[in-house]
């Protein structure tokens, strides 16, 4: 063997749990169900941690699930698009600058 490839997302480099917290308006039970349902299909380590963090809730049917490498996940649930991405990706999609918001890496 002359090559070893490591997954840079932290899958094998850490077993620590991330600190997860929510700032902003309270999420409705429907929002929590939709978020957890979308996260259920993700393979990203941070998505898995968030999935495990959220309370056990019923699952709903989704369509059009897509995991976008390095960006996040999205799916449609009852005609509503649900997107789960890092705050940096969200700000960039809205034309905002991370540096102006004092953060470059949030999930």
Short mmCIF file of N, CA and C in Angstrom, two decimals:
data_model
loop_
_atom_site.label_atom_id
_atom_site.label_comp_id
_atom_site.label_asym_id
_atom_site.label_seq_id
_atom_site.Cartn_x
_atom_site.Cartn_y
_atom_site.Cartn_z
N UNK A 1 0.86 -1.16 0.00
CA UNK A 1 0.00 0.00 0.00
C UNK A 1 0.91 1.23 0.00
N UNK A 2 0.64 2.17 -0.91
CA UNK A 2 1.45 3.38 -0.97
C UNK A 2 0.62 4.66 -0.80
N UNK A 3 -0.69 4.54 -0.64
CA UNK A 3 -1.55 5.71 -0.50
C UNK A 3 -2.63 5.46 0.53
N UNK A 4 -2.85 6.45 1.40
CA UNK A 4 -3.96 6.44 2.35
C UNK A 4 -4.74 7.72 2.12
N UNK A 5 -6.05 7.61 1.94
CA UNK A 5 -6.88 8.78 1.71
C UNK A 5 -7.77 9.00 2.92
N UNK A 6 -7.75 10.22 3.47
CA UNK A 6 -8.57 10.57 4.62
C UNK A 6 -9.73 11.44 4.18
N UNK A 7 -10.87 11.22 4.81
CA UNK A 7 -12.04 12.04 4.56
C UNK A 7 -11.86 13.34 5.35
N UNK A 8 -11.79 14.47 4.67
CA UNK A 8 -11.49 15.75 5.33
C UNK A 8 -12.66 16.34 6.09
N UNK A 9 -13.85 15.74 6.03
CA UNK A 9 -15.00 16.31 6.71
C UNK A 9 -15.00 16.03 8.21
N UNK A 10 -14.09 15.24 8.68
CA UNK A 10 -14.04 14.94 10.10
C UNK A 10 -14.63 13.60 10.46
N UNK A 11 -15.07 12.85 9.47
CA UNK A 11 -15.71 11.57 9.72
C UNK A 11 -14.84 10.65 10.57
N UNK A 12 -13.54 10.60 10.27
CA UNK A 12 -12.68 9.73 11.05
C UNK A 12 -11.70 10.50 11.92
N UNK A 13 -11.73 11.82 11.85
CA UNK A 13 -10.75 12.60 12.60
C UNK A 13 -11.27 13.09 13.94
N UNK A 14 -12.55 12.97 14.18
CA UNK A 14 -13.08 13.42 15.46
C UNK A 14 -14.27 12.58 15.88
N UNK A 15 -14.39 12.37 17.16
CA UNK A 15 -15.58 11.72 17.68
C UNK A 15 -16.30 12.64 18.66
N UNK A 16 -15.91 13.90 18.70
CA UNK A 16 -16.52 14.88 19.59
C UNK A 16 -17.89 15.29 19.05
N UNK A 17 -18.76 15.60 19.96
CA UNK A 17 -20.06 16.15 19.59
C UNK A 17 -19.92 17.66 19.45
N UNK A 18 -20.50 18.20 18.42
CA UNK A 18 -20.47 19.65 18.21
C UNK A 18 -21.43 20.31 19.19
N UNK A 19 -21.15 21.55 19.54
CA UNK A 19 -22.09 22.33 20.33
C UNK A 19 -23.16 22.84 19.39
N UNK A 20 -24.37 22.46 19.65
CA UNK A 20 -25.49 22.84 18.78
C UNK A 20 -26.42 23.74 19.57
N UNK A 21 -26.73 24.88 18.98
CA UNK A 21 -27.68 25.79 19.60
C UNK A 21 -28.42 26.54 18.51
N UNK A 22 -29.55 27.10 18.88
CA UNK A 22 -30.39 27.83 17.93
C UNK A 22 -30.56 29.26 18.41
N UNK A 23 -30.36 30.19 17.50
CA UNK A 23 -30.61 31.60 17.78
C UNK A 23 -31.70 32.08 16.84
N UNK A 24 -32.61 32.85 17.34
CA UNK A 24 -33.67 33.38 16.48
C UNK A 24 -35.03 32.94 16.97
N UNK A 25 -36.00 33.08 16.09
CA UNK A 25 -37.37 32.72 16.42
C UNK A 25 -37.47 31.22 16.67
N UNK A 26 -38.38 30.86 17.54
CA UNK A 26 -38.61 29.45 17.82
C UNK A 26 -39.10 28.76 16.57
N UNK A 27 -38.66 27.52 16.40
CA UNK A 27 -39.09 26.72 15.26
C UNK A 27 -40.38 25.99 15.61
N UNK A 28 -41.29 25.95 14.68
CA UNK A 28 -42.53 25.22 14.90
C UNK A 28 -42.25 23.73 14.87
N UNK A 29 -43.19 22.95 15.38
CA UNK A 29 -43.06 21.50 15.34
C UNK A 29 -42.97 21.02 13.89
N UNK A 30 -43.74 21.65 12.99
CA UNK A 30 -43.69 21.30 11.57
C UNK A 30 -42.30 21.57 10.99
N UNK A 31 -41.70 22.71 11.35
CA UNK A 31 -40.34 23.02 10.89
C UNK A 31 -39.35 21.97 11.37
N UNK A 32 -39.44 21.60 12.64
CA UNK A 32 -38.53 20.60 13.19
C UNK A 32 -38.69 19.25 12.48
N UNK A 33 -39.93 18.88 12.21
CA UNK A 33 -40.19 17.62 11.50
C UNK A 33 -39.58 17.68 10.11
N UNK A 34 -39.78 18.79 9.40
CA UNK A 34 -39.24 18.92 8.04
C UNK A 34 -37.72 18.90 8.03
N UNK A 35 -37.10 19.61 8.96
CA UNK A 35 -35.63 19.65 9.03
C UNK A 35 -35.08 18.26 9.33
N UNK A 36 -35.66 17.61 10.33
CA UNK A 36 -35.16 16.28 10.70
C UNK A 36 -35.36 15.28 9.56
N UNK A 37 -36.48 15.39 8.84
CA UNK A 37 -36.74 14.50 7.72
C UNK A 37 -35.69 14.68 6.62
N UNK A 38 -35.33 15.92 6.31
CA UNK A 38 -34.31 16.17 5.29
C UNK A 38 -32.95 15.69 5.77
N UNK A 39 -32.62 15.93 7.03
CA UNK A 39 -31.32 15.52 7.57
C UNK A 39 -31.18 13.99 7.61
N UNK A 40 -32.29 13.30 7.70
CA UNK A 40 -32.25 11.83 7.80
C UNK A 40 -31.49 11.21 6.62
N UNK A 41 -31.56 11.82 5.44
CA UNK A 41 -30.90 11.26 4.27
C UNK A 41 -29.47 11.71 4.05
N UNK A 42 -28.97 12.61 4.89
CA UNK A 42 -27.63 13.15 4.68
C UNK A 42 -26.55 12.26 5.28
N UNK A 43 -25.41 12.24 4.61
CA UNK A 43 -24.25 11.49 5.11
C UNK A 43 -23.21 12.38 5.76
N UNK A 44 -23.41 13.70 5.73
CA UNK A 44 -22.42 14.63 6.27
C UNK A 44 -22.38 14.52 7.80
N UNK A 45 -21.19 14.47 8.39
CA UNK A 45 -21.07 14.30 9.84
C UNK A 45 -21.82 15.36 10.65
N UNK A 46 -21.78 16.61 10.23
CA UNK A 46 -22.49 17.65 10.98
C UNK A 46 -24.00 17.49 10.84
N UNK A 47 -24.46 17.08 9.68
CA UNK A 47 -25.89 16.81 9.51
C UNK A 47 -26.33 15.66 10.40
N UNK A 48 -25.49 14.64 10.51
CA UNK A 48 -25.81 13.50 11.37
C UNK A 48 -25.89 13.93 12.84
N UNK A 49 -24.97 14.81 13.25
CA UNK A 49 -25.00 15.30 14.64
C UNK A 49 -26.27 16.10 14.90
N UNK A 50 -26.65 16.96 13.95
CA UNK A 50 -27.86 17.74 14.11
C UNK A 50 -29.09 16.84 14.11
N UNK A 51 -29.11 15.84 13.25
CA UNK A 51 -30.21 14.87 13.23
C UNK A 51 -30.36 14.21 14.60
N UNK A 52 -29.24 13.77 15.17
CA UNK A 52 -29.27 13.11 16.48
C UNK A 52 -29.69 14.07 17.59
N UNK A 53 -29.37 15.35 17.44
CA UNK A 53 -29.69 16.37 18.44
C UNK A 53 -31.19 16.68 18.49
N UNK A 54 -31.82 16.71 17.33
CA UNK A 54 -33.24 17.05 17.28
C UNK A 54 -34.07 15.98 17.95
N UNK A 55 -35.20 16.37 18.56
CA UNK A 55 -36.03 15.38 19.25
C UNK A 55 -36.62 14.37 18.28
N UNK A 56 -36.98 13.20 18.80
CA UNK A 56 -37.63 12.18 17.98
C UNK A 56 -39.00 12.71 17.57
N UNK A 57 -39.23 12.74 16.29
CA UNK A 57 -40.48 13.25 15.74
C UNK A 57 -40.97 12.31 14.65
N UNK A 58 -42.24 12.46 14.29
CA UNK A 58 -42.73 11.64 13.18
C UNK A 58 -41.98 12.04 11.92
N UNK A 59 -41.96 11.17 10.97
CA UNK A 59 -41.30 11.44 9.71
C UNK A 59 -42.37 11.67 8.65
N UNK A 60 -42.08 12.52 7.69
CA UNK A 60 -43.01 12.79 6.61
C UNK A 60 -42.37 12.40 5.28
N UNK A 61 -43.19 12.24 4.25
CA UNK A 61 -42.68 11.88 2.93
C UNK A 61 -42.04 13.08 2.27
N UNK A 62 -40.93 12.83 1.62
CA UNK A 62 -40.28 13.91 0.88
C UNK A 62 -40.03 13.45 -0.54
N UNK A 63 -39.83 14.42 -1.43
CA UNK A 63 -39.50 14.11 -2.82
C UNK A 63 -38.32 14.98 -3.22
N UNK A 64 -37.63 14.55 -4.24
CA UNK A 64 -36.54 15.35 -4.79
C UNK A 64 -35.39 15.59 -3.84
N UNK A 65 -35.09 14.63 -2.97
CA UNK A 65 -33.96 14.81 -2.05
C UNK A 65 -32.67 14.93 -2.84
N UNK A 66 -31.85 15.90 -2.44
CA UNK A 66 -30.54 16.09 -3.07
C UNK A 66 -29.53 16.51 -2.01
N UNK A 67 -28.41 15.80 -1.98
CA UNK A 67 -27.30 16.20 -1.13
C UNK A 67 -26.24 16.81 -2.04
N UNK A 68 -25.92 18.06 -1.79
CA UNK A 68 -24.99 18.80 -2.62
C UNK A 68 -23.65 18.85 -1.88
N UNK A 69 -22.67 18.13 -2.38
CA UNK A 69 -21.38 18.00 -1.69
C UNK A 69 -20.81 19.35 -1.30
N UNK A 70 -20.50 19.48 -0.02
CA UNK A 70 -19.89 20.69 0.50
C UNK A 70 -20.83 21.87 0.65
N UNK A 71 -22.11 21.66 0.36
CA UNK A 71 -23.05 22.77 0.42
C UNK A 71 -24.22 22.51 1.35
N UNK A 72 -24.82 21.34 1.28
CA UNK A 72 -25.97 21.04 2.13
C UNK A 72 -26.92 20.06 1.48
N UNK A 73 -28.16 20.08 1.95
CA UNK A 73 -29.18 19.18 1.43
C UNK A 73 -30.45 19.97 1.16
N UNK A 74 -31.26 19.41 0.25
CA UNK A 74 -32.57 20.00 0.00
C UNK A 74 -33.53 18.92 -0.46
N UNK A 75 -34.80 19.18 -0.20
CA UNK A 75 -35.85 18.27 -0.62
C UNK A 75 -37.16 19.04 -0.63
N UNK A 76 -38.18 18.41 -1.19
CA UNK A 76 -39.51 19.00 -1.18
C UNK A 76 -40.40 18.16 -0.27
N UNK A 77 -41.10 18.84 0.62
CA UNK A 77 -42.01 18.19 1.54
C UNK A 77 -43.36 18.89 1.42
N UNK A 78 -44.36 18.16 0.99
CA UNK A 78 -45.71 18.68 0.80
C UNK A 78 -45.70 19.98 -0.01
N UNK A 79 -44.94 19.98 -1.11
CA UNK A 79 -44.89 21.12 -2.01
C UNK A 79 -44.02 22.28 -1.55
N UNK A 80 -43.36 22.12 -0.41
CA UNK A 80 -42.52 23.18 0.17
C UNK A 80 -41.06 22.74 0.12
N UNK A 81 -40.20 23.61 -0.44
CA UNK A 81 -38.78 23.26 -0.50
C UNK A 81 -38.14 23.52 0.86
N UNK A 82 -37.41 22.51 1.35
CA UNK A 82 -36.70 22.61 2.63
C UNK A 82 -35.21 22.46 2.31
N UNK A 83 -34.43 23.47 2.72
CA UNK A 83 -33.00 23.51 2.44
C UNK A 83 -32.25 23.59 3.76
N UNK A 84 -31.24 22.73 3.93
CA UNK A 84 -30.40 22.75 5.13
C UNK A 84 -28.97 22.97 4.67
N UNK A 85 -28.43 24.16 5.00
CA UNK A 85 -27.06 24.52 4.61
C UNK A 85 -26.39 25.26 5.76
N UNK A 86 -25.08 25.45 5.65
CA UNK A 86 -24.37 26.23 6.65
C UNK A 86 -24.76 27.70 6.50
N UNK A 87 -24.55 28.48 7.53
CA UNK A 87 -24.88 29.90 7.46
C UNK A 87 -24.04 30.60 6.40
N UNK A 88 -22.80 30.15 6.21
CA UNK A 88 -21.94 30.75 5.19
C UNK A 88 -22.50 30.57 3.79
N UNK A 89 -22.97 29.36 3.49
CA UNK A 89 -23.57 29.08 2.18
C UNK A 89 -24.86 29.89 2.03
N UNK A 90 -25.65 29.97 3.10
CA UNK A 90 -26.90 30.72 3.05
C UNK A 90 -26.63 32.20 2.77
N UNK A 91 -25.67 32.77 3.47
CA UNK A 91 -25.34 34.19 3.26
C UNK A 91 -24.85 34.42 1.83
N UNK A 92 -24.01 33.52 1.34
CA UNK A 92 -23.48 33.66 -0.01
C UNK A 92 -24.61 33.60 -1.03
N UNK A 93 -25.59 32.73 -0.82
CA UNK A 93 -26.71 32.61 -1.76
C UNK A 93 -27.55 33.89 -1.77
N UNK A 94 -27.48 34.65 -0.69
CA UNK A 94 -28.23 35.91 -0.61
C UNK A 94 -27.37 37.11 -0.97
N UNK A 95 -26.12 36.85 -1.40
CA UNK A 95 -25.23 37.93 -1.80
C UNK A 95 -24.59 38.67 -0.64
N UNK A 96 -24.58 38.05 0.54
CA UNK A 96 -23.99 38.67 1.73
C UNK A 96 -22.56 38.18 1.90
N UNK A 97 -21.77 38.97 2.60
CA UNK A 97 -20.36 38.65 2.82
C UNK A 97 -20.18 38.12 4.24
N UNK A 98 -19.59 36.90 4.37
CA UNK A 98 -19.35 36.33 5.70
C UNK A 98 -18.49 37.22 6.56
N UNK A 99 -17.46 37.82 5.99
CA UNK A 99 -16.54 38.65 6.77
C UNK A 99 -17.28 39.82 7.39
N UNK A 100 -18.27 40.35 6.70
CA UNK A 100 -19.03 41.48 7.24
C UNK A 100 -19.91 41.06 8.39
N UNK A 101 -20.22 39.76 8.48
CA UNK A 101 -21.07 39.25 9.54
C UNK A 101 -20.27 38.67 10.69
N UNK A 102 -18.95 38.73 10.60
CA UNK A 102 -18.11 38.27 11.70
C UNK A 102 -18.01 36.77 11.82
N UNK A 103 -18.35 36.04 10.79
CA UNK A 103 -18.30 34.59 10.88
C UNK A 103 -17.92 34.00 9.53
N UNK A 104 -17.05 33.01 9.56
CA UNK A 104 -16.69 32.37 8.30
C UNK A 104 -17.03 30.88 8.31
N UNK A 105 -17.35 30.34 9.48
CA UNK A 105 -17.62 28.89 9.51
C UNK A 105 -18.65 28.59 10.59
N UNK A 106 -19.87 28.53 10.21
CA UNK A 106 -20.96 28.15 11.12
C UNK A 106 -21.77 27.07 10.46
N UNK A 107 -22.35 26.20 11.26
CA UNK A 107 -23.21 25.14 10.72
C UNK A 107 -24.47 25.11 11.54
#
